[in-house]
Coordinates of C-alpha atoms and ligand atoms in Angstrom, one line a residue:
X1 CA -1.5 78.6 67.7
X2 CA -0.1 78.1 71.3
X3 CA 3.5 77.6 71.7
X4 CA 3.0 74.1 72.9
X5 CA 1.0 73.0 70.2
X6 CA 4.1 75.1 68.0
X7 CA 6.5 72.7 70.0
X8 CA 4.7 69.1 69.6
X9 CA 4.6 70.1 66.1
X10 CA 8.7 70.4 65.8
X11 CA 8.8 67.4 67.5
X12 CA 7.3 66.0 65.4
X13 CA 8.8 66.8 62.3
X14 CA 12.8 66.3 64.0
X15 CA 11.5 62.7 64.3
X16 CA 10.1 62.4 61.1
X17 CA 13.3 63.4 59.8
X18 CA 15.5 61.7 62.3
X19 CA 13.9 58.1 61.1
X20 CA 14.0 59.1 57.7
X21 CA 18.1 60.0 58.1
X22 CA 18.4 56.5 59.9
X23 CA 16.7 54.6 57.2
X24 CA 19.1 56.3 55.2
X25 CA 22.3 55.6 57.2
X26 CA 21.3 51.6 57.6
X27 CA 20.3 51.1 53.9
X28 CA 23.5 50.5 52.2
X29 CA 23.9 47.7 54.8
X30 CA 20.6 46.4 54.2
X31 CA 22.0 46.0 50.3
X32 CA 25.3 45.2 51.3
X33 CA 26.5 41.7 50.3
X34 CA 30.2 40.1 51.5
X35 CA 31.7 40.9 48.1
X36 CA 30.9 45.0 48.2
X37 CA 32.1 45.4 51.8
X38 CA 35.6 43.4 50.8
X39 CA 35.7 45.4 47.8
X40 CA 35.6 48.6 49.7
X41 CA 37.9 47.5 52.2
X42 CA 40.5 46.3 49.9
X43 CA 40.3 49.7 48.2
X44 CA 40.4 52.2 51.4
X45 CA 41.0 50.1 54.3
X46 CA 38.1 51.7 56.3
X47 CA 34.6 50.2 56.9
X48 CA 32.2 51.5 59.4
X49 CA 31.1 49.8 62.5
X50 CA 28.0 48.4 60.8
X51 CA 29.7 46.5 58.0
X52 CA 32.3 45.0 60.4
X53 CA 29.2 43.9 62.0
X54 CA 28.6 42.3 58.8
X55 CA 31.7 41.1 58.5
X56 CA 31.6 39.5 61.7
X57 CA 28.5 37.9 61.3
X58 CA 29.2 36.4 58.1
X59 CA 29.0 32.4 57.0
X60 CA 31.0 33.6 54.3
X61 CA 34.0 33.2 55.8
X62 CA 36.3 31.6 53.2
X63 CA 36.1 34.8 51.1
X64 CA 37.1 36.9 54.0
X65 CA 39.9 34.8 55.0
X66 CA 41.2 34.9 51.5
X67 CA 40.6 38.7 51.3
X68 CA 43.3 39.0 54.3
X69 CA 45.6 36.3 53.0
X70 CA 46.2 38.0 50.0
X71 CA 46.0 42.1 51.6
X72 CA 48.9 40.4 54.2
X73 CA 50.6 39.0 51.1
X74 CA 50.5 42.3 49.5
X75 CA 52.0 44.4 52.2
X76 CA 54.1 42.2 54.3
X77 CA 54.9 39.2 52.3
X78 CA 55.6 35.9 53.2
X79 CA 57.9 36.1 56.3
X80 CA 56.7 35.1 59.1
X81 CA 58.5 37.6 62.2
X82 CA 59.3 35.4 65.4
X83 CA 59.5 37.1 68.8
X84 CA 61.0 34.9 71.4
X85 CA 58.4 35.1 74.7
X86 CA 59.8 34.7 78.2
X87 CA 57.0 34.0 80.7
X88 CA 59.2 35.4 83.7
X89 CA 56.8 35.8 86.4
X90 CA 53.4 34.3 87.0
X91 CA 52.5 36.5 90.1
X92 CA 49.9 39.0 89.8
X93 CA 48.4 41.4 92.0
X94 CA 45.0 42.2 89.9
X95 CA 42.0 39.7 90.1
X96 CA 40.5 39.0 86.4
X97 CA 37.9 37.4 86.6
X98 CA 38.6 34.8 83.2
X99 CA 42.6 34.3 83.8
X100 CA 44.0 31.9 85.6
X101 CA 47.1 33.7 87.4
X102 CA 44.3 35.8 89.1
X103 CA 45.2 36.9 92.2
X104 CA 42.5 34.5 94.5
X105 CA 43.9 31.7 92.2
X106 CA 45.5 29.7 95.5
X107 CA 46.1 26.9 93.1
X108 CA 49.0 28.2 91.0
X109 CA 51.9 27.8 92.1
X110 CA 54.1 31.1 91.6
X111 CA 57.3 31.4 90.6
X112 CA 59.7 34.2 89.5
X113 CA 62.9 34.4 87.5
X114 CA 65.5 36.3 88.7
X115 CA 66.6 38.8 86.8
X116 CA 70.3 37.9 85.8
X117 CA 68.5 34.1 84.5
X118 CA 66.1 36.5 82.5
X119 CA 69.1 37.9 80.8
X120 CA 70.9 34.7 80.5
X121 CA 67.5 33.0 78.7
X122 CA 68.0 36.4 76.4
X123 CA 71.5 35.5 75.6
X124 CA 70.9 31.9 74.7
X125 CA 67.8 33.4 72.6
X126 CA 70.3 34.7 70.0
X127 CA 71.8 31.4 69.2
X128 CA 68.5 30.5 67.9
X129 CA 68.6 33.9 65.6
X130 CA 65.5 35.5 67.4
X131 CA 65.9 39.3 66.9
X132 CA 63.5 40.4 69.5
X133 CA 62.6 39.6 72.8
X134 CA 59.2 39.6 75.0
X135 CA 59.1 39.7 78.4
X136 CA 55.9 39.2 79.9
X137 CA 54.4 38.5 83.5
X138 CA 51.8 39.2 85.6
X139 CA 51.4 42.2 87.3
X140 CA 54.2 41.6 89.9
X141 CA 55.9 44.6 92.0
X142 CA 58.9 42.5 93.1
X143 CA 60.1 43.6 89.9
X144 CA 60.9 46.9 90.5
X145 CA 61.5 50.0 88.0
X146 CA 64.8 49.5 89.2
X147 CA 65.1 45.3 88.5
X148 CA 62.8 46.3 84.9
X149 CA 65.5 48.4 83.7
X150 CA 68.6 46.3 84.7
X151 CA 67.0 43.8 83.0
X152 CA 65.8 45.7 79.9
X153 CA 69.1 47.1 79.3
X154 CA 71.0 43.8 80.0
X155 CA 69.1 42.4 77.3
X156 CA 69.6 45.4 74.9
X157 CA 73.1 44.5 75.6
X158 CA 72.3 42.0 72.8
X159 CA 71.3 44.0 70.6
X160 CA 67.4 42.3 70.5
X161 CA 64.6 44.5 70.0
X162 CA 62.7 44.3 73.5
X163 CA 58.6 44.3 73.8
X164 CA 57.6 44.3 77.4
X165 CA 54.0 42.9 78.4
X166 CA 53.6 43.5 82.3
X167 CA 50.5 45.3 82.7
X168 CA 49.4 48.5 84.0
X169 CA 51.9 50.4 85.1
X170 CA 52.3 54.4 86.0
X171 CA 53.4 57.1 83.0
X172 CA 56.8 57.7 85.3
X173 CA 57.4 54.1 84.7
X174 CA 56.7 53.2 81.3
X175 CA 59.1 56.2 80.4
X176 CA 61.8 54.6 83.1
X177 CA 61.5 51.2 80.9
X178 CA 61.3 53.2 77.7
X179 CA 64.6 55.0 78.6
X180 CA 66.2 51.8 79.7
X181 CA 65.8 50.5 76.4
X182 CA 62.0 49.0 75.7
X183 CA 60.9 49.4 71.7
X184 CA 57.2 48.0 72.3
X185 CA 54.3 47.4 75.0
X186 CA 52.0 45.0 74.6
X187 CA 48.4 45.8 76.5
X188 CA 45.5 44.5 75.5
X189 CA 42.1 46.2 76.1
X190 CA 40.8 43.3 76.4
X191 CA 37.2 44.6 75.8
X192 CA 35.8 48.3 75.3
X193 CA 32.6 47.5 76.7
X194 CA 33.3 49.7 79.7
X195 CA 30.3 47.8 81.6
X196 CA 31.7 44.3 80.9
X197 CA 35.2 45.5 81.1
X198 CA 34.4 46.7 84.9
X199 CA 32.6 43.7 86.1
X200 CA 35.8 41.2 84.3
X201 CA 38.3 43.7 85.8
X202 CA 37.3 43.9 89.1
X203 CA 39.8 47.0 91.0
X204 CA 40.5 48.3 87.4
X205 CA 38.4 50.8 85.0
X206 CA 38.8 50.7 81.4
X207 CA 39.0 54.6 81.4
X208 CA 42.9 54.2 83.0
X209 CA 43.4 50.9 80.5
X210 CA 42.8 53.4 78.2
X211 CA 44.8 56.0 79.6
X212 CA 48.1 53.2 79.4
X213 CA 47.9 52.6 76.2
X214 CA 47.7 56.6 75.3
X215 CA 50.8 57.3 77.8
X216 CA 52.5 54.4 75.6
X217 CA 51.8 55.9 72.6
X218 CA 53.1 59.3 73.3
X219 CA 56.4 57.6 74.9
X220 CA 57.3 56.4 71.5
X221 CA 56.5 53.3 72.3
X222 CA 55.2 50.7 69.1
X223 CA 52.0 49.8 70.9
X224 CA 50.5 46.7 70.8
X225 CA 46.6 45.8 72.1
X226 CA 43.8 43.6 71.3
X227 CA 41.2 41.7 73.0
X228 CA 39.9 38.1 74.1
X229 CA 37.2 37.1 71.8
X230 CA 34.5 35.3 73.4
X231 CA 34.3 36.8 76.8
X232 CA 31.2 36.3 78.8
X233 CA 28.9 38.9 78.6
X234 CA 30.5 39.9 75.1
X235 CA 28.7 40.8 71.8
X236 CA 29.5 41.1 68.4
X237 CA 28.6 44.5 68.4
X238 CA 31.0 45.3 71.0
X239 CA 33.4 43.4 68.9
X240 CA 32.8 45.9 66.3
X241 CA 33.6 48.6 67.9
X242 CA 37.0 47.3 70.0
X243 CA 38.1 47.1 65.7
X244 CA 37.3 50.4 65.5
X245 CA 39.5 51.4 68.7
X246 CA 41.9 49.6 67.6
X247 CA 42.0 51.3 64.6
X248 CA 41.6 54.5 66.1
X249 CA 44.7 54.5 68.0
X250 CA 46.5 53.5 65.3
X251 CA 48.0 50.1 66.6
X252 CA 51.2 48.8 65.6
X253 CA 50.4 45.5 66.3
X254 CA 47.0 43.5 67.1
X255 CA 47.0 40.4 69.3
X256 CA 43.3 38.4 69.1
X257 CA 43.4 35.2 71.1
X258 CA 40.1 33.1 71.7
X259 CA 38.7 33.4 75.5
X260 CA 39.5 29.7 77.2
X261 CA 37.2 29.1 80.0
X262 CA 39.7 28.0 83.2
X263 CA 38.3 26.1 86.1
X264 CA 39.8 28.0 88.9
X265 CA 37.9 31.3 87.9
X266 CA 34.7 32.3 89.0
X267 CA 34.0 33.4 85.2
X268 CA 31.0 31.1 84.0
X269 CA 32.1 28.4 81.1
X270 CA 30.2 29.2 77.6
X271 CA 30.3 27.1 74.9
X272 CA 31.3 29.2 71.4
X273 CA 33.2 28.8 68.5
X274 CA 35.6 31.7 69.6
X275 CA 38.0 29.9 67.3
X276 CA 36.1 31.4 64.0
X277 CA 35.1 34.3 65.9
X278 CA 39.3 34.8 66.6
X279 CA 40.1 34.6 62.3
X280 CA 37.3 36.9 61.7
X281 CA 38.8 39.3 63.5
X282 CA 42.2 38.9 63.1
X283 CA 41.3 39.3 59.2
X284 CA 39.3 42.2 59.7
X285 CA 41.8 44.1 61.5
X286 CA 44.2 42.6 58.7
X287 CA 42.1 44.4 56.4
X288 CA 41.7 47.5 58.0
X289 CA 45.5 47.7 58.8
X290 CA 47.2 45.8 56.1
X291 CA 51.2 47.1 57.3
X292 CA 50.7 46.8 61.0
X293 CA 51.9 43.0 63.2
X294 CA 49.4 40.4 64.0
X295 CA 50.7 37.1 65.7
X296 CA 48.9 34.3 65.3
X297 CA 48.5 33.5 69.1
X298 CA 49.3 30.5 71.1
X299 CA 45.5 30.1 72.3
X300 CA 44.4 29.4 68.5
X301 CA 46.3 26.5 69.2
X302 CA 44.8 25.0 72.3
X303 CA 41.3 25.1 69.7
X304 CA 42.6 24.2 66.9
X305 CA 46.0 21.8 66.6
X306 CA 46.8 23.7 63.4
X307 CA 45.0 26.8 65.0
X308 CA 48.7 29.2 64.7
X309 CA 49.2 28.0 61.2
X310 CA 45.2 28.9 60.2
X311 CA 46.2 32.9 61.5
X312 CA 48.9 32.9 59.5
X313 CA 46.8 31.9 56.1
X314 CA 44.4 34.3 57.4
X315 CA 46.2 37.5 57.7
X316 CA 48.2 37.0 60.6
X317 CA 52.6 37.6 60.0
X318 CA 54.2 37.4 63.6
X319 CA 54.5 33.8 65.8
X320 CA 55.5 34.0 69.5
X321 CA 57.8 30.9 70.0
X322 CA 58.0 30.6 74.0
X323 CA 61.6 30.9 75.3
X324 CA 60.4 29.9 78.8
X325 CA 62.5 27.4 80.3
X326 CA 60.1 23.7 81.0
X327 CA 60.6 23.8 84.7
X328 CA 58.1 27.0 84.9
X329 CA 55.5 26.1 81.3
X330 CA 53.1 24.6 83.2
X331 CA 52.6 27.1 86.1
X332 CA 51.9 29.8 83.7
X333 CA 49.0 28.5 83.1
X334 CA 46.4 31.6 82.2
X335 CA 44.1 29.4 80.5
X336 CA 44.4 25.4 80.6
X337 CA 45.6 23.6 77.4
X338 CA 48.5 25.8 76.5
X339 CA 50.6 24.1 74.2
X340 CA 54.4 23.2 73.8
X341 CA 54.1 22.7 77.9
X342 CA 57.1 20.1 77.7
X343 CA 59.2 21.8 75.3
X344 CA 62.3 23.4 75.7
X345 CA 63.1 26.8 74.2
X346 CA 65.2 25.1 71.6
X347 CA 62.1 22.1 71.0
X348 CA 59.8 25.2 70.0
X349 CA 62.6 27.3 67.8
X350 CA 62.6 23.9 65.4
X351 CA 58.7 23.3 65.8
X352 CA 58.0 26.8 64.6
X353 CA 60.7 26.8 61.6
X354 CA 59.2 23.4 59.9
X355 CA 55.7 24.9 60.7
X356 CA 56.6 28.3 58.7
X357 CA 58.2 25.7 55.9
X358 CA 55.3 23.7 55.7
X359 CA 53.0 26.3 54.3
X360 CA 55.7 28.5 52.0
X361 CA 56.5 31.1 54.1
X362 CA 59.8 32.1 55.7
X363 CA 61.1 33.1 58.6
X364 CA 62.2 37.1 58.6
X365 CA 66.0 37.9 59.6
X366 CA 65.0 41.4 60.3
X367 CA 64.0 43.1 63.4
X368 CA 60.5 43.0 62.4
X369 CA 59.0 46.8 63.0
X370 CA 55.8 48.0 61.9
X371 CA 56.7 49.8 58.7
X372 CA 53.9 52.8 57.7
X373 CA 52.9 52.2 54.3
X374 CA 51.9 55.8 52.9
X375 CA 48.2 56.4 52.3
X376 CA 47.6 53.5 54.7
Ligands
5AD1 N1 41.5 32.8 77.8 C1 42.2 33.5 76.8 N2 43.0 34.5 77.1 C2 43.1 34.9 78.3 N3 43.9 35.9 78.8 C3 43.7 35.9 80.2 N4 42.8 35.0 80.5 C4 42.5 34.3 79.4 C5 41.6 33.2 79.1 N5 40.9 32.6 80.1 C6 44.7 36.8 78.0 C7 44.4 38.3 78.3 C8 45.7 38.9 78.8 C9 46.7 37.9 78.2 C10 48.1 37.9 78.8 O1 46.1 36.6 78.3 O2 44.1 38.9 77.1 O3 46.0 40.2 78.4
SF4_2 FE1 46.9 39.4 85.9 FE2 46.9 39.8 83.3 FE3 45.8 37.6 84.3 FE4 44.6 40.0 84.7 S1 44.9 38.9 82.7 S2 44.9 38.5 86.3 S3 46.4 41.3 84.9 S4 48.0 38.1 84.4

């Protein structure tokens, strides 16, 4: 037999047995039903990407969203952890294509807060018994390593726990902000589809997104990420496997907020229930992670007037009351319909309480860290 007639015939045969291995790998899902897959994820907390496919496809949805209620019952009880958010700077220099504080956004108008108010909006946070404070802005260089950690350890002065959300930033200066004081980062990927996550982020790569959140990690930092569900261009199947990332690194807290088309982007406007498609993966990851932080996000809101308190009967434990003071609510405006944009920091402390009250839960008097449960 010639050699090339030897070859075809291995070809041959390591295709044959390449379909037969794939028939093999997709036929538990074929059988799968909603009830096996919660079952096994209640059990080990791991599924594979195919079955959070599943998952996220399902109609099913009120036996997933009871499957999380009760896993977040289980391992982090009823209280509800409040982290007060100060919105302290709506200038950014990067250019996403879906948010409204882009960079080519001329309508905005920009503000900042100087640092000593930042610390004075900190001080008049503890009144109001929040234990841990977020500061989060665009991507602004007026605030300097320098101005970060005056700030950062002017607010430690209070003893609050302090989670900074400001972007992309070198491993130098996370470790400056970590050594001034910071506990947690919050970064989301936004997307691991590296294709879509280029085209959205143009002047950005997800390879160096990436690369943030590892350099966080190793700095000790608690890490939070997550992703906007409903982007243009997005599919479930990318969905599945941002879970999987998430889960890889591990996170210490997942934030999953519904994309919200905004006018002054050049992002095209799709219609979607991203509000569904939001629970579905906030209980997934719930799931999957039963110890770590998810906050029901202020965006669920904007859908759904009851949209926080859903995520919070749907596996969600953490709320985000803004501390922002009024005068600036309405120019931090990263997708239109934000809620609360007349309050006043001590309008949405109230709010939140008789929302927590009004399904049985509580709000938490500790400082609300991710707490390992063995075996998890
Ligand atoms: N809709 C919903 N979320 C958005 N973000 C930015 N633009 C939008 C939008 N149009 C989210 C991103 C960012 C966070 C601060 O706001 O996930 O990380
Ligand atoms: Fe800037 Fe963040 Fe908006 Fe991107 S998503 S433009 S980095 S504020």
């Amino acid at each position: 037999m010639s050699s090339v007639i030897v070859m075809n015939l291995i070809v041959i045969v390591l295709f044959y047995f390449y379909n037969i291995l794939n028939i093999f790998a997709i036929l538990p899902i074929m059988y799968a039903n909603i009830e096996s897959i919660l079952d096994k994820v209640v059990q080990s907390h791991t599924l594979c990407e195919k079955e959070i496919l599943y998952l996220l496809e399902t109609k099913d949805t009120k036996k997933l969203f009871s499957a999380a209620d009760e896993i977040r019952k289980k391992y982090s009880g009823d209280e509800v952890h409040l982290r007060a958010l100060i919105e302290f700077s709506n200038y950014c220099k990067q250019n996403c294509l879906y948010c409204g504080l882009r960079r080519d956004n001329s309508h905005v108008t920009r503000y900042r807060v100087e640092p000593q108010d930042i610390i004075e909006s900190a001080r008049k946070a503890k009144n109001y018994g929040y234990k841990t404070i977020v500061l989060q802005s665009g991507e602004d260089s007026y605030y300097t390593v320098e101005r970060m950690a005056k700030i950062i350890s002017g607010i430690k002065d209070f003893d609050f726990v302090v989670t900074l959300s400001i972007g992309e930033k070198t491993f130098e200066e996370y470790k400056a902000y970590r050594d001034a004081g910071a506990d947690r980062y919050l970064l989301r990927i936004e997307t691991t589809d590296e294709t879509l996550y280029n085209k959205l982020n143009p002047g950005m790569s997800l390879k160096n997104r990436m690369l943030c959140i590892e350099n966080i990690k190793k700095l000790g930092y608690e890490v939070g990420s997550g992703i906007i569900a409903g982007l243009p261009g997005q599919t479930l199947e990318s969905i599945a496997k941002d879970i999987v990332y998430l889960k890889s690194i591990p996170v210490d807290m997942a934030g999953i907020g519904p994309f919200i088309y905004h006018p002054d982007t050049p992002i095209e406007n799709i219609k979607g229930d991203f509000f569904e498609l939001s629970l579905k993966i906030i209980t997934i990851l719930r799931l999957l992670m039963p110890d770590i932080n998810i906050p029901a996000t202020t965006a669920m809101d904007t859908l759904n007037k009851e949209g926080r308190l859903i995520a919070l009967q749907s596996g969600a434990n953490v709320i985000m009351p803004s501390i922002t003071e009024t005068i600036y609510r309405k120019y931090y405006e990263i997708y239109p319909g934000k809620v609360c944009l007349g309050a006043t920091p001590a309008d949405c402390r109230y709010c939140i309480e008789n929302k927590i009250k009004s399904i049985n839960r509580r709000i938490s008097t500790g400082k609300g860290f991710h707490i390992r449960q063995s075996g998890l």
